[in-house]
Structures are given as structure tokens and as C-alpha cells.
Amino acid sequence: DLVDEEEEQVNFTDTLFRRRKRPTANPDSIATKRCVFDDPVLAPHYWPKKDYENIHRFDPSARWTYREERALVRKIDWKIMLMAAIGFSALNLDRFNISQANSTSFLSDLGMTTDDFNLGNSVFRLAFLCAELPSQLVSKRVGPDRWIPTQICLWSIVSLSQFWLTGRTPFLVCRGLLGYVFLYFYTKAELPIRLALFWMSMYFCSIVASFLAYGILHLDGVAGEAGWRWLFLIEGGITLLIGVATYFNMPPSPTQTKAWFRPKGWFSEREEIITVNRILRDDPTKGDMHNREGLSLRRLWTAICDYDLWPLYTLGLMFGIPNNPPATYLTLLLRDIGFNTFQTNLLTIPYQAMGIVTMFLITLLSEYVGERTFVAMLEDLWTLPFLVALYALPSGPNPWVFFGIVTGLLSYPYTHPIQQVGWCSRNAGAVSSRTVNASLYNMFVQASSIISSQIYVASDAPRYERGNRILIIICCVNLGILYPGTKAYYMWRNHQRDKIWNSMTVEERDHYLRTTKDLGNRRLDFRFAH
């Protein structure tokens, strides 16, 4: 009564073109996939911990139909994913409004130069970097359902306080404060399309933010205040409202959706059983920790010393540098070349719309080829020719030619969320280490932003030839050394594991599984994705 075949990934390609890889299953037939819990020898090695928060709904004998599973996934999409995307978009509304403020007299009003702006961005990223790991550890202890809404609210309060900026020092302090401040519901086959949609919401939010900025900046002079001040105040207030709403729409787990304001919860007992068991059958390691369990110092140190993830951390440090400075400086560049404040904010919309299209296309390609390394490197491959074109432009270029090149550059397929974030999580293995490893990876990404914020400097303005030359070199290093080197490393590591594992007898493998203290990607039966 179990499904033996490997679960097919739910993807854009089949949905868009309505393709069927096999005849449609009877909606009332059993959808439960066979897994280690159905093997009496292996099952005890993968059983959830006794204090796992969903243990009361764990039942290896539970069965459900395709009809039940599809209805449940649709409900999760509306209840969980939608609110997460709104919260994420709200944070990005505040993270990137500094660029829109730059299309006004923001810097001159505060008596700052572009180098001060770079320093502010570096302070912001440095604070973000320093807070990343402690934040994840706090989240693991108190639960993301409490910590994430708190972060959104604190973030928005600091953001809207930028309305009262008076100079360089308050600006740096505010940028620093801003930096401080799906595993339980989806299977690995369902995550890629949802991660893509989740990050597409960022682009959609940016488009909405550009229209908002166009309107809000017309408040320039109202109550004697500059338009950029109203931008920080109003958008910060919007994020604060969303943060408060998030407190009421982010449950701790699938079996903990009931609350005083939601007495019936989101899921019936039957739906809770299906949710818990389909997730654990897909990845038994998700039962290794409960959602209020903090990480020990030993686990933290083990995760930091996991050298098998260092290649991905290096990619996190380097992959985003080539396109970051043009994105950060876009509004300043467009103003300098002759566009006014309102034209500049509207001209940021085309690359954001194209970003949705290219992310959609890269998701199709990723699903079609089933490859990580070479798909991930397409971001830098796209960026390189546009950087060369930007570097080769003559002095005083046609504004629309310049706009076309920069827009093309920034329309790159953003592979970070659907490839590298999932790649790091997949290669970490155990849930207990994914929290730390994801934080460490993101810290390297923030360090990347700190580096990139110092590449376009005032002494190189307005063409930034030296800066663009540096970006071209880094892009070539990424494409020629780092990505191929990462793939080669993981292929070598898997070959090492195969030699050991394949040489063991069935009895030796069983003994290893019963007695090993190896966790996650340290286990001999683990293979790295590449």
C-alpha cells in the first residue's frame, strides 16, 4: 500500500506546459512514500527524539491519499508561505529604500559624500553579519514564531526613525542598528518552486516600492520636511504593521496552530498527522531537534569546523560581488547621467520585472538539468559581458544606452535562493547543524556586501573604471576557479565515501548505523550535492 517510486519534483516546467511524466494517479489511491520507517532494521536509527514537538502525531503506519495531500499542500501555501513572503517583502521594503532616498538630495541634506554612504552600508552589513549567528541561536531557543515577528517590528522602528536623521553620525548608527535587529511544512521535492516564488516576491515588492517612492517623494516640502524623510517614516510604518500581524500568523509547528485568537487552529488532527509524517518520511533528520531546543557549544563548534561546507562559504563570499556595486549605486548613477528624481525611481522598475522573468527561467533550467554548480554560476556568466560593456563605454555616454546596459546587468538570473541557499542546507545534512551552517553562509554573504560596498569610491567617480575592472576580474575568478573547484571537491568527497561504503557488508553497515555518533554530512551514507 506504499508508493515505491522516487517522488517527483513539483516544478514550473510541468505546471506551465501541463506535461505529465506518467499517467495521473488515482486521487483516492495511497500517496504515502516508502521510506526507512518501513524497514524494521533501519527504522530505530531514524526515529524522532522523544521531545520532538510533533511526536504525538508521528505514526509510521499512517496512510493518506493524493487527494488529501494536494488539498493540504494548497492550505499550507495559503496559510504559511503567503505570510512568510509578505513578511520577507516588508523587510526588503526597508532594506532597500536607502537607494530610493539616494535619488533625492539625501546625501547633500546630511552633508555626506558617496564614501560616507559606502561606510554606512559597510556598517549596516557588518552589524548584520555580527548579529546573524546570535539571532539564529536565539531563534532556535525561543522559536522562529516569536523571534521573526520581533525582528520585523524592531527593524521597522529603527528604519522609520531615519526620518529624524540630522547628519553622518546618526546615519551610521541607524544603519548599524538595522543590521542587529519551510522546513516543517514542505518536502524537498516541493521546496524549489516555493523558494523561487518566495524570492520572486522580493522583486515584486521592489516594483511596488518604486511606485510608492515615486508617490511619497512628491511629499517633499510637506511640513517642511524632505521627501526622503517621509519615505523612511511611511515605509517603516508599513513594515511595523506587517510585523505586528506576523505575531498572529506564524505558528510554532504544524501541530501547534491553536491559540487564544485561533481556538480551532489551522489543521484538523488528520491533517496534522499527514503533515508530520510526510515531512519525516521525506527527511527523518527533521525529528532530531524540537523547535525550542537551543544549540550546545559543542554542536556549534562542530558546525563551524565542518570543512566540507567551506567551499560553499567561499562562494557565498564571492558570487554576489560583481553585481552588487551597480545595484547599490543605480539611483546615484542614473541621477548623475541626467535623469531626475522621479524618472530615476521609475527606471529602476524594468530590471526588477526582468529579474522575475530570469529567475523563473533559471528555475525551469535548474529543474530540467538537475544540476547545481553550473546553474548557480550562470548568474556571474550573465553579469560578465554587461560589466565589460559598462567598462568600455566612452566618457559622457548616451543616457539611454547607459540605462540599457545597467538594466541588462541587473536583470541577471538570481541563483542564490534556489541554488546556493538550498545547496548549503542540503549539504549540511542534520537539522541541528543547518541552523548554524545557514547562518555562517549568510555571514559570508554579508561579508561579500561589505567588500563590494568599497569598490565604487568617490575618487573613481563618475565612470568607476577602476571599480568595474575589479568586478570583471572577480567575475572571471568565480567562473574559472571557484565554481568548477567546488564541483570537483564534492565529486571527490562522494567518491571517497562510495569506496568505503561499498566495501562494507550488510552486517557492517547495520552495525555502523546502530553505533555511529556521526551526524548529518559526517555519516558514511551521506552524499554531497553538486
Short mmCIF file of C-alpha atoms in Angstrom, two decimals:
data_model
loop_
_atom_site.label_atom_id
_atom_site.label_comp_id
_atom_site.label_asym_id
_atom_site.label_seq_id
_atom_site.Cartn_x
_atom_site.Cartn_y
_atom_site.Cartn_z
CA ASP A 1 0.00 0.00 0.00
CA LEU A 2 3.04 2.30 -0.34
CA VAL A 3 4.44 4.26 -3.28
CA ASP A 4 7.84 2.87 -4.22
CA GLU A 5 8.97 5.26 -6.93
CA GLU A 6 11.08 8.31 -6.14
CA GLU A 7 8.94 11.37 -5.50
CA GLU A 8 8.86 13.67 -8.50
CA GLN A 9 9.75 17.29 -8.01
CA VAL A 10 6.80 19.64 -8.39
CA ASN A 11 8.13 22.10 -10.93
CA PHE A 12 7.37 25.08 -13.11
CA THR A 13 8.06 23.17 -16.31
CA ASP A 14 5.33 20.57 -15.93
CA THR A 15 2.90 23.08 -14.47
CA LEU A 16 3.47 25.64 -17.23
CA PHE A 17 3.31 23.22 -20.13
CA ARG A 18 0.92 20.78 -18.44
CA ARG A 19 3.27 17.89 -19.11
CA ARG A 20 2.81 14.51 -17.50
CA LYS A 21 5.78 12.22 -16.90
CA ARG A 22 3.49 9.34 -16.11
CA PRO A 23 -0.27 8.75 -16.09
CA THR A 24 -2.08 10.72 -13.41
CA ALA A 25 -2.53 8.69 -10.24
CA ASN A 26 -5.99 7.96 -8.93
CA PRO A 27 -6.64 10.84 -6.49
CA ASP A 28 -8.03 8.37 -3.96
CA SER A 29 -5.06 5.96 -4.14
CA ILE A 30 -2.37 5.89 -1.45
CA ALA A 31 0.23 8.68 -1.76
CA THR A 32 2.43 7.65 1.18
CA LYS A 33 6.03 7.14 0.03
CA ARG A 34 8.09 4.21 1.23
CA CYS A 35 10.99 5.19 3.49
CA VAL A 36 13.34 3.93 6.24
CA PHE A 37 10.48 3.82 8.76
CA ASP A 38 9.07 0.84 6.85
CA ASP A 39 12.27 -1.15 7.36
CA PRO A 40 12.27 -2.82 10.81
CA VAL A 41 16.09 -2.90 10.81
CA LEU A 42 16.71 0.72 9.82
CA ALA A 43 13.70 2.40 11.46
CA PRO A 44 15.12 2.56 15.04
CA HIS A 45 18.15 4.50 13.78
CA TYR A 46 15.95 7.31 12.39
CA TRP A 47 13.18 7.56 14.99
CA PRO A 48 12.35 11.14 16.12
CA LYS A 49 13.57 12.30 19.52
CA LYS A 50 11.18 11.83 22.44
CA ASP A 51 10.91 15.60 22.96
CA TYR A 52 10.22 16.34 19.28
CA GLU A 53 7.24 18.72 19.37
CA ASN A 54 5.22 16.70 16.83
CA ILE A 55 5.97 13.25 18.26
CA HIS A 56 2.32 12.74 19.27
CA ARG A 57 1.33 12.85 15.59
CA PHE A 58 4.15 10.64 14.34
CA ASP A 59 2.76 7.33 13.09
CA PRO A 60 4.73 5.18 10.60
CA SER A 61 1.54 3.24 9.86
CA ALA A 62 -0.33 6.38 8.75
CA ARG A 63 -1.51 6.41 5.14
CA TRP A 64 -3.11 9.16 3.07
CA THR A 65 -4.34 9.72 -0.47
CA TYR A 66 -3.18 12.04 -3.24
CA ARG A 67 -6.42 13.99 -2.85
CA GLU A 68 -5.76 14.62 0.85
CA GLU A 69 -2.11 15.54 0.29
CA ARG A 70 -2.81 18.02 -2.52
CA ALA A 71 -5.55 19.76 -0.54
CA LEU A 72 -3.23 20.01 2.47
CA VAL A 73 -0.33 21.46 0.45
CA ARG A 74 -2.66 24.10 -1.01
CA LYS A 75 -3.73 25.05 2.51
CA ILE A 76 -0.08 25.29 3.65
CA ASP A 77 0.70 27.51 0.67
CA TRP A 78 -2.01 29.97 1.66
CA LYS A 79 -1.52 29.83 5.42
CA ILE A 80 2.26 29.60 5.76
CA MET A 81 4.05 30.57 2.57
CA LEU A 82 1.95 33.64 1.78
CA MET A 83 2.53 35.24 5.21
CA ALA A 84 6.23 34.39 5.10
CA ALA A 85 6.53 36.06 1.69
CA ILE A 86 4.69 39.18 2.93
CA GLY A 87 6.97 39.43 5.98
CA PHE A 88 10.08 38.93 3.85
CA SER A 89 8.91 41.56 1.37
CA ALA A 90 8.22 44.01 4.19
CA LEU A 91 11.79 43.66 5.44
CA ASN A 92 13.12 44.28 1.93
CA LEU A 93 10.94 47.37 1.69
CA ASP A 94 13.02 48.89 4.50
CA ARG A 95 16.34 47.35 3.47
CA PHE A 96 16.40 48.96 0.04
CA ASN A 97 14.66 52.30 0.50
CA ILE A 98 18.08 53.85 1.08
CA SER A 99 18.69 53.53 -2.67
CA GLN A 100 15.45 55.35 -3.42
CA ALA A 101 16.41 58.07 -0.94
CA ASN A 102 19.65 58.44 -2.89
CA SER A 103 17.71 59.62 -5.92
CA THR A 104 16.92 62.80 -3.95
CA SER A 105 19.06 65.34 -2.10
CA PHE A 106 19.57 62.80 0.72
CA LEU A 107 23.38 62.89 0.77
CA SER A 108 23.68 66.66 0.37
CA ASP A 109 21.00 67.30 3.02
CA LEU A 110 23.10 65.35 5.52
CA GLY A 111 26.39 66.81 4.35
CA MET A 112 27.68 63.40 3.23
CA THR A 113 29.68 62.10 0.30
CA THR A 114 29.36 58.78 -1.56
CA ASP A 115 32.25 57.49 0.57
CA ASP A 116 30.15 58.19 3.68
CA PHE A 117 27.32 56.30 2.00
CA ASN A 118 29.69 53.36 1.40
CA LEU A 119 30.77 53.46 5.03
CA GLY A 120 27.14 53.43 6.14
CA ASN A 121 26.42 50.37 4.03
CA SER A 122 29.53 48.67 5.42
CA VAL A 123 28.43 49.40 8.99
CA PHE A 124 24.98 48.03 8.19
CA ARG A 125 26.36 44.81 6.69
CA LEU A 126 28.94 44.39 9.46
CA ALA A 127 26.27 44.71 12.14
CA PHE A 128 24.05 42.33 10.17
CA LEU A 129 26.95 39.88 9.93
CA CYS A 130 27.72 40.05 13.67
CA ALA A 131 24.05 39.59 14.57
CA GLU A 132 23.37 36.72 12.17
CA LEU A 133 24.61 33.78 14.24
CA PRO A 134 23.36 35.07 17.64
CA SER A 135 20.00 35.77 16.01
CA GLN A 136 19.74 32.22 14.69
CA LEU A 137 20.69 30.81 18.10
CA VAL A 138 18.03 32.96 19.79
CA SER A 139 15.52 31.85 17.16
CA LYS A 140 16.36 28.22 17.88
CA ARG A 141 15.85 28.76 21.61
CA VAL A 142 12.66 30.88 21.66
CA GLY A 143 11.25 29.68 18.35
CA PRO A 144 11.07 31.47 14.97
CA ASP A 145 7.35 32.08 15.50
CA ARG A 146 8.29 34.57 18.25
CA TRP A 147 11.65 35.82 17.09
CA ILE A 148 10.91 36.62 13.44
CA PRO A 149 7.93 38.96 14.16
CA THR A 150 10.03 40.62 16.88
CA GLN A 151 12.82 41.22 14.39
CA ILE A 152 10.44 42.71 11.83
CA CYS A 153 8.99 45.10 14.40
CA LEU A 154 12.39 46.19 15.77
CA TRP A 155 13.72 46.60 12.25
CA SER A 156 10.79 48.79 11.23
CA ILE A 157 11.08 51.02 14.31
CA VAL A 158 14.74 51.75 13.61
CA SER A 159 14.02 52.21 9.91
CA LEU A 160 11.26 54.76 10.40
CA SER A 161 13.45 56.59 12.92
CA GLN A 162 15.66 57.57 9.98
CA PHE A 163 13.04 60.28 9.42
CA TRP A 164 14.90 62.27 12.11
CA LEU A 165 18.43 61.84 10.71
CA THR A 166 20.48 65.01 11.06
CA GLY A 167 23.93 64.05 9.76
CA ARG A 168 26.64 61.49 9.17
CA THR A 169 26.88 60.02 12.70
CA PRO A 170 23.13 59.33 13.20
CA PHE A 171 23.08 57.79 9.71
CA LEU A 172 25.86 55.34 10.61
CA VAL A 173 24.21 54.49 13.93
CA CYS A 174 20.85 53.80 12.27
CA ARG A 175 22.41 51.64 9.58
CA GLY A 176 24.19 49.69 12.31
CA LEU A 177 21.02 49.19 14.36
CA LEU A 178 19.19 47.94 11.26
CA GLY A 179 21.74 45.16 10.99
CA TYR A 180 21.13 43.95 14.55
CA VAL A 181 17.84 43.92 14.64
CA PHE A 182 9.77 25.94 5.43
CA LEU A 183 11.37 23.01 6.72
CA TYR A 184 8.43 21.80 8.83
CA PHE A 185 5.78 22.01 6.12
CA TYR A 186 7.27 21.10 2.71
CA THR A 187 9.14 18.11 1.31
CA LYS A 188 12.40 18.59 -0.62
CA ALA A 189 10.56 17.97 -3.89
CA GLU A 190 8.11 20.81 -3.16
CA LEU A 191 10.66 23.37 -1.95
CA PRO A 192 12.36 24.56 -5.18
CA ILE A 193 9.25 26.06 -6.79
CA ARG A 194 8.23 27.65 -3.48
CA LEU A 195 11.68 29.08 -2.84
CA ALA A 196 11.60 30.59 -6.31
CA LEU A 197 8.14 32.11 -5.74
CA PHE A 198 9.22 33.29 -2.28
CA TRP A 199 12.19 35.19 -3.69
CA MET A 200 10.19 36.46 -6.64
CA SER A 201 8.10 38.24 -4.04
CA MET A 202 11.22 40.32 -3.30
CA TYR A 203 11.26 41.60 -6.87
CA PHE A 204 7.53 42.22 -6.81
CA CYS A 205 7.95 44.16 -3.55
CA SER A 206 10.74 46.21 -5.14
CA ILE A 207 8.45 47.14 -8.03
CA VAL A 208 5.72 48.20 -5.60
CA ALA A 209 8.33 50.09 -3.56
CA SER A 210 9.44 52.03 -6.64
CA PHE A 211 5.87 53.19 -7.29
CA LEU A 212 5.50 54.01 -3.57
CA ALA A 213 8.72 56.01 -3.65
CA TYR A 214 7.55 57.88 -6.74
CA GLY A 215 4.44 59.00 -4.83
CA ILE A 216 5.96 59.52 -1.38
CA LEU A 217 8.89 61.59 -2.67
CA HIS A 218 6.32 64.06 -4.03
CA LEU A 219 5.73 64.92 -0.35
CA ASP A 220 8.98 66.86 -0.47
CA GLY A 221 8.43 70.08 1.47
CA VAL A 222 5.30 68.88 3.34
CA ALA A 223 5.55 70.05 6.98
CA GLY A 224 8.92 71.49 5.97
CA GLU A 225 10.50 68.04 5.64
CA ALA A 226 12.37 66.47 2.74
CA GLY A 227 10.70 63.74 0.71
CA TRP A 228 13.28 61.13 1.69
CA ARG A 229 12.34 61.59 5.36
CA TRP A 230 8.70 60.79 4.59
CA LEU A 231 9.90 57.75 2.63
CA PHE A 232 11.63 56.27 5.70
CA LEU A 233 8.72 57.13 8.01
CA ILE A 234 5.87 55.77 5.87
CA GLU A 235 7.58 52.60 4.64
CA GLY A 236 8.86 51.88 8.16
CA GLY A 237 5.30 52.23 9.46
CA ILE A 238 4.03 49.76 6.84
CA THR A 239 6.65 47.21 7.91
CA LEU A 240 5.74 47.71 11.58
CA LEU A 241 2.09 46.89 10.89
CA ILE A 242 3.07 43.76 8.98
CA GLY A 243 5.43 42.76 11.82
CA VAL A 244 2.60 43.00 14.37
CA ALA A 245 0.34 40.93 12.09
CA THR A 246 3.07 38.29 11.80
CA TYR A 247 2.82 37.55 15.53
CA PHE A 248 -0.66 36.19 14.85
CA ASN A 249 0.15 34.28 11.67
CA MET A 250 3.32 32.29 12.35
CA PRO A 251 2.64 29.05 14.27
CA PRO A 252 5.49 27.17 16.03
CA SER A 253 4.83 23.90 14.19
CA PRO A 254 2.14 22.02 12.23
CA THR A 255 0.66 20.67 15.47
CA GLN A 256 0.73 24.00 17.34
CA THR A 257 -1.53 26.26 15.30
CA LYS A 258 -4.16 26.70 18.01
CA ALA A 259 -4.05 29.90 20.05
CA TRP A 260 -6.39 32.11 22.08
CA PHE A 261 -7.15 34.14 18.94
CA ARG A 262 -7.41 30.98 16.79
CA PRO A 263 -9.07 28.35 19.03
CA LYS A 264 -9.74 25.84 16.24
CA GLY A 265 -6.26 26.07 14.72
CA TRP A 266 -5.48 25.70 11.03
CA PHE A 267 -5.34 21.94 10.72
CA SER A 268 -7.54 19.05 11.78
CA GLU A 269 -5.99 16.09 13.62
CA ARG A 270 -5.96 14.15 10.35
CA GLU A 271 -4.15 16.99 8.55
CA GLU A 272 -1.59 17.24 11.36
CA ILE A 273 -0.84 13.51 11.07
CA ILE A 274 -0.36 13.81 7.30
CA THR A 275 1.82 16.93 7.60
CA VAL A 276 4.13 15.48 10.24
CA ASN A 277 4.54 12.05 8.68
CA ARG A 278 5.02 13.20 5.09
CA ILE A 279 7.80 15.54 6.24
CA LEU A 280 9.57 12.93 8.38
CA ARG A 281 9.29 10.33 5.64
CA ASP A 282 10.89 12.80 3.26
CA ASP A 283 13.69 13.73 5.71
CA PRO A 284 13.91 11.80 9.02
CA THR A 285 16.58 14.19 10.35
CA LYS A 286 13.85 16.82 10.89
CA GLY A 287 12.91 14.89 14.02
CA ASP A 288 16.38 15.29 15.55
CA MET A 289 15.53 18.51 17.44
CA HIS A 290 12.45 20.21 18.82
CA ASN A 291 11.59 23.79 17.89
CA ARG A 292 12.57 25.28 21.26
CA GLU A 293 15.87 23.43 21.60
CA GLY A 294 18.96 25.59 21.75
CA LEU A 295 22.26 24.56 20.25
CA SER A 296 25.04 23.41 22.55
CA LEU A 297 28.52 24.94 22.25
CA ARG A 298 29.78 21.54 21.12
CA ARG A 299 27.26 21.40 18.26
CA LEU A 300 28.04 24.98 17.37
CA TRP A 301 31.77 24.30 17.20
CA THR A 302 31.20 21.11 15.20
CA ALA A 303 29.17 23.06 12.63
CA ILE A 304 31.81 25.79 12.37
CA CYS A 305 34.55 23.18 11.84
CA ASP A 306 32.61 21.42 9.09
CA TYR A 307 35.23 21.91 6.38
CA ASP A 308 33.03 20.22 3.78
CA LEU A 309 30.90 23.38 3.67
CA TRP A 310 33.81 25.80 3.39
CA PRO A 311 33.70 25.72 -0.45
CA LEU A 312 30.08 26.96 -0.29
CA TYR A 313 31.03 29.66 2.22
CA THR A 314 33.71 30.82 -0.22
CA LEU A 315 31.11 31.01 -2.99
CA GLY A 316 28.85 32.97 -0.64
CA LEU A 317 31.67 35.47 -0.16
CA MET A 318 32.45 35.91 -3.85
CA PHE A 319 29.43 35.22 -6.07
CA GLY A 320 27.50 38.45 -5.43
CA ILE A 321 30.36 40.96 -5.61
CA PRO A 322 30.28 41.53 -9.42
CA ASN A 323 26.67 42.81 -9.50
CA ASN A 324 26.36 44.39 -6.04
CA PRO A 325 28.01 47.83 -6.60
CA PRO A 326 25.98 48.64 -9.76
CA ALA A 327 22.77 47.66 -7.92
CA THR A 328 23.62 49.74 -4.83
CA TYR A 329 24.66 52.76 -6.90
CA LEU A 330 21.93 52.50 -9.55
CA THR A 331 19.91 55.53 -8.46
CA LEU A 332 23.03 57.64 -7.98
CA LEU A 333 24.33 56.58 -11.40
CA LEU A 334 21.04 57.42 -13.11
CA ARG A 335 20.89 60.82 -11.40
CA ASP A 336 24.50 61.60 -12.34
CA ILE A 337 23.87 60.80 -16.01
CA GLY A 338 20.94 63.20 -16.26
CA PHE A 339 17.66 61.65 -15.06
CA ASN A 340 15.64 63.46 -12.37
CA THR A 341 14.44 62.00 -9.05
CA PHE A 342 11.09 60.74 -10.28
CA GLN A 343 12.40 59.36 -13.57
CA THR A 344 15.15 57.54 -11.66
CA ASN A 345 12.71 55.73 -9.36
CA LEU A 346 10.55 54.62 -12.29
CA LEU A 347 13.62 53.50 -14.28
CA THR A 348 14.51 51.00 -11.54
CA ILE A 349 11.35 49.02 -12.34
CA PRO A 350 12.40 47.35 -15.65
CA TYR A 351 15.31 45.38 -14.19
CA GLN A 352 13.14 44.25 -11.26
CA ALA A 353 10.47 42.97 -13.65
CA MET A 354 13.13 41.26 -15.75
CA GLY A 355 14.55 39.74 -12.58
CA ILE A 356 11.26 37.89 -12.07
CA VAL A 357 11.45 36.55 -15.63
CA THR A 358 15.09 35.43 -15.39
CA MET A 359 14.54 33.77 -12.00
CA PHE A 360 11.56 31.95 -13.49
CA LEU A 361 13.69 30.78 -16.42
CA ILE A 362 16.63 29.72 -14.23
CA THR A 363 14.21 27.70 -12.10
CA LEU A 364 12.99 25.92 -15.25
CA LEU A 365 16.57 25.20 -16.27
CA SER A 366 17.53 24.00 -12.78
CA GLU A 367 14.65 21.54 -12.73
CA TYR A 368 15.33 20.35 -16.27
CA VAL A 369 19.06 19.62 -15.89
CA GLY A 370 19.05 18.66 -12.18
CA GLU A 371 22.41 20.41 -11.70
CA ARG A 372 23.57 22.83 -9.02
CA THR A 373 27.08 24.08 -9.75
CA PHE A 374 26.78 25.05 -13.40
CA VAL A 375 23.29 26.51 -12.97
CA ALA A 376 24.48 28.59 -9.99
CA MET A 377 27.38 30.05 -11.98
CA LEU A 378 25.01 31.38 -14.68
CA GLU A 379 24.47 34.48 -12.51
CA ASP A 380 28.10 35.56 -12.94
CA LEU A 381 28.14 34.33 -16.55
CA TRP A 382 25.23 36.69 -17.30
CA THR A 383 26.90 39.59 -15.46
CA LEU A 384 30.33 39.41 -17.13
CA PRO A 385 29.52 40.72 -20.67
CA PHE A 386 27.49 43.63 -19.27
CA LEU A 387 30.35 44.59 -16.95
CA VAL A 388 32.71 44.58 -19.93
CA ALA A 389 30.25 46.76 -21.88
CA LEU A 390 29.94 49.15 -18.90
CA TYR A 391 33.73 49.38 -18.64
CA ALA A 392 34.10 50.04 -22.39
CA LEU A 393 31.59 52.93 -22.50
CA PRO A 394 33.11 56.24 -23.61
CA SER A 395 33.05 59.33 -21.44
CA GLY A 396 29.67 61.07 -21.42
CA PRO A 397 27.68 58.14 -22.87
CA ASN A 398 24.14 58.43 -24.13
CA PRO A 399 21.92 58.21 -21.00
CA TRP A 400 19.61 55.64 -22.58
CA VAL A 401 22.49 53.43 -23.73
CA PHE A 402 23.90 53.55 -20.20
CA PHE A 403 20.45 52.77 -18.78
CA GLY A 404 20.08 49.80 -21.15
CA ILE A 405 23.44 48.28 -20.17
CA VAL A 406 22.91 48.69 -16.41
CA THR A 407 19.36 47.36 -16.67
CA GLY A 408 20.60 44.33 -18.59
CA LEU A 409 23.32 43.74 -16.00
CA LEU A 410 20.90 43.90 -13.06
CA SER A 411 18.37 41.62 -14.80
CA TYR A 412 20.68 38.66 -14.04
CA PRO A 413 19.09 35.34 -13.03
CA TYR A 414 19.34 35.38 -9.23
CA THR A 415 20.51 31.84 -8.46
CA HIS A 416 21.30 32.45 -4.78
CA PRO A 417 17.94 31.38 -3.25
CA ILE A 418 17.04 28.41 -5.44
CA GLN A 419 20.56 27.05 -5.78
CA GLN A 420 23.09 28.11 -3.15
CA VAL A 421 20.85 28.54 -0.08
CA GLY A 422 19.26 25.14 -0.68
CA TRP A 423 22.68 23.73 -1.62
CA CYS A 424 24.15 24.72 1.75
CA SER A 425 21.15 23.33 3.64
CA ARG A 426 21.25 20.08 1.66
CA ASN A 427 24.98 19.54 2.23
CA ALA A 428 24.75 20.31 5.95
CA GLY A 429 22.65 17.18 6.47
CA ALA A 430 21.30 17.31 10.04
CA VAL A 431 18.68 19.85 11.19
CA SER A 432 20.81 20.61 14.26
CA SER A 433 23.64 21.91 12.07
CA ARG A 434 21.55 23.52 9.31
CA THR A 435 20.70 26.49 11.55
CA VAL A 436 24.35 27.29 12.21
CA ASN A 437 25.56 26.43 8.72
CA ALA A 438 22.86 28.61 7.14
CA SER A 439 23.88 31.46 9.44
CA LEU A 440 27.56 31.03 8.64
CA TYR A 441 26.78 31.00 4.93
CA ASN A 442 24.72 34.18 5.25
CA MET A 443 27.54 35.81 7.25
CA PHE A 444 29.85 35.25 4.29
CA VAL A 445 27.19 36.74 2.00
CA GLN A 446 27.05 39.84 4.25
CA ALA A 447 30.86 39.99 4.23
CA SER A 448 30.59 39.97 0.45
CA SER A 449 28.40 43.06 0.63
CA ILE A 450 30.91 44.79 2.91
CA ILE A 451 33.65 44.16 0.34
CA SER A 452 31.52 45.25 -2.61
CA SER A 453 30.44 48.47 -0.87
CA GLN A 454 34.05 49.69 -1.02
CA ILE A 455 34.63 49.07 -4.75
CA TYR A 456 32.86 52.15 -6.13
CA VAL A 457 34.61 55.07 -4.36
CA ALA A 458 34.35 58.83 -4.80
CA SER A 459 37.86 59.16 -6.29
CA ASP A 460 36.79 56.81 -9.13
CA ALA A 461 33.56 58.70 -9.95
CA PRO A 462 31.65 59.13 -12.17
CA ARG A 463 32.76 56.32 -14.53
CA TYR A 464 34.11 53.99 -11.82
CA GLU A 465 36.52 52.45 -14.33
CA ARG A 466 38.82 51.02 -11.65
CA GLY A 467 35.84 49.59 -9.81
CA ASN A 468 34.41 47.94 -12.93
CA ARG A 469 37.83 46.47 -13.76
CA ILE A 470 37.96 44.88 -10.29
CA LEU A 471 34.43 43.48 -10.76
CA ILE A 472 35.39 41.90 -14.09
CA ILE A 473 38.42 40.19 -12.52
CA ILE A 474 36.36 38.82 -9.62
CA CYS A 475 33.71 37.57 -12.02
CA CYS A 476 36.34 35.66 -14.02
CA VAL A 477 37.79 34.12 -10.85
CA ASN A 478 34.33 32.91 -9.85
CA LEU A 479 33.64 31.36 -13.24
CA GLY A 480 37.05 29.88 -13.90
CA ILE A 481 38.14 28.69 -10.45
CA LEU A 482 35.61 28.76 -7.61
CA TYR A 483 32.55 27.11 -9.14
CA PRO A 484 34.43 24.35 -11.03
CA GLY A 485 36.63 23.81 -7.95
CA THR A 486 33.59 23.38 -5.70
CA LYS A 487 32.06 20.78 -8.00
CA ALA A 488 35.34 18.88 -8.26
CA TYR A 489 35.69 18.84 -4.47
CA TYR A 490 32.24 17.37 -3.84
CA MET A 491 32.66 14.78 -6.57
CA TRP A 492 35.93 13.71 -4.92
CA ARG A 493 34.34 13.55 -1.44
CA ASN A 494 31.46 11.40 -2.73
CA HIS A 495 33.93 9.08 -4.43
CA GLN A 496 35.77 8.67 -1.12
CA ARG A 497 32.53 7.80 0.70
CA ASP A 498 31.46 5.36 -2.04
CA LYS A 499 34.71 3.42 -1.76
CA ILE A 500 34.27 2.96 1.99
CA TRP A 501 30.52 2.30 1.99
CA ASN A 502 30.52 -0.11 -0.96
CA SER A 503 33.30 -2.16 0.60
CA MET A 504 31.21 -2.81 3.75
CA THR A 505 28.99 -5.86 4.13
CA VAL A 506 25.29 -5.58 5.02
CA GLU A 507 26.14 -6.54 8.62
CA GLU A 508 28.88 -3.93 8.83
CA ARG A 509 26.54 -1.24 7.52
CA ASP A 510 23.87 -2.20 10.06
CA HIS A 511 26.44 -2.12 12.87
CA TYR A 512 27.62 1.31 11.70
CA LEU A 513 24.08 2.72 11.63
CA ARG A 514 23.35 1.34 15.11
CA THR A 515 26.54 2.56 16.78
CA THR A 516 27.72 5.64 14.89
CA LYS A 517 27.81 9.02 16.58
CA ASP A 518 28.33 10.77 13.23
CA LEU A 519 25.68 13.36 12.40
CA GLY A 520 24.49 14.91 9.14
CA ASN A 521 27.13 15.07 6.45
CA ARG A 522 29.65 13.26 8.66
CA ARG A 523 27.77 9.97 8.13
CA LEU A 524 29.24 7.49 5.66
CA ASP A 525 25.85 7.07 3.97
CA PHE A 526 25.59 10.82 3.21
CA ARG A 527 26.38 12.12 -0.28
CA PHE A 528 27.04 15.76 -1.16
CA ALA A 529 25.01 17.55 -3.81
CA HIS A 530 26.88 19.33 -6.56
#
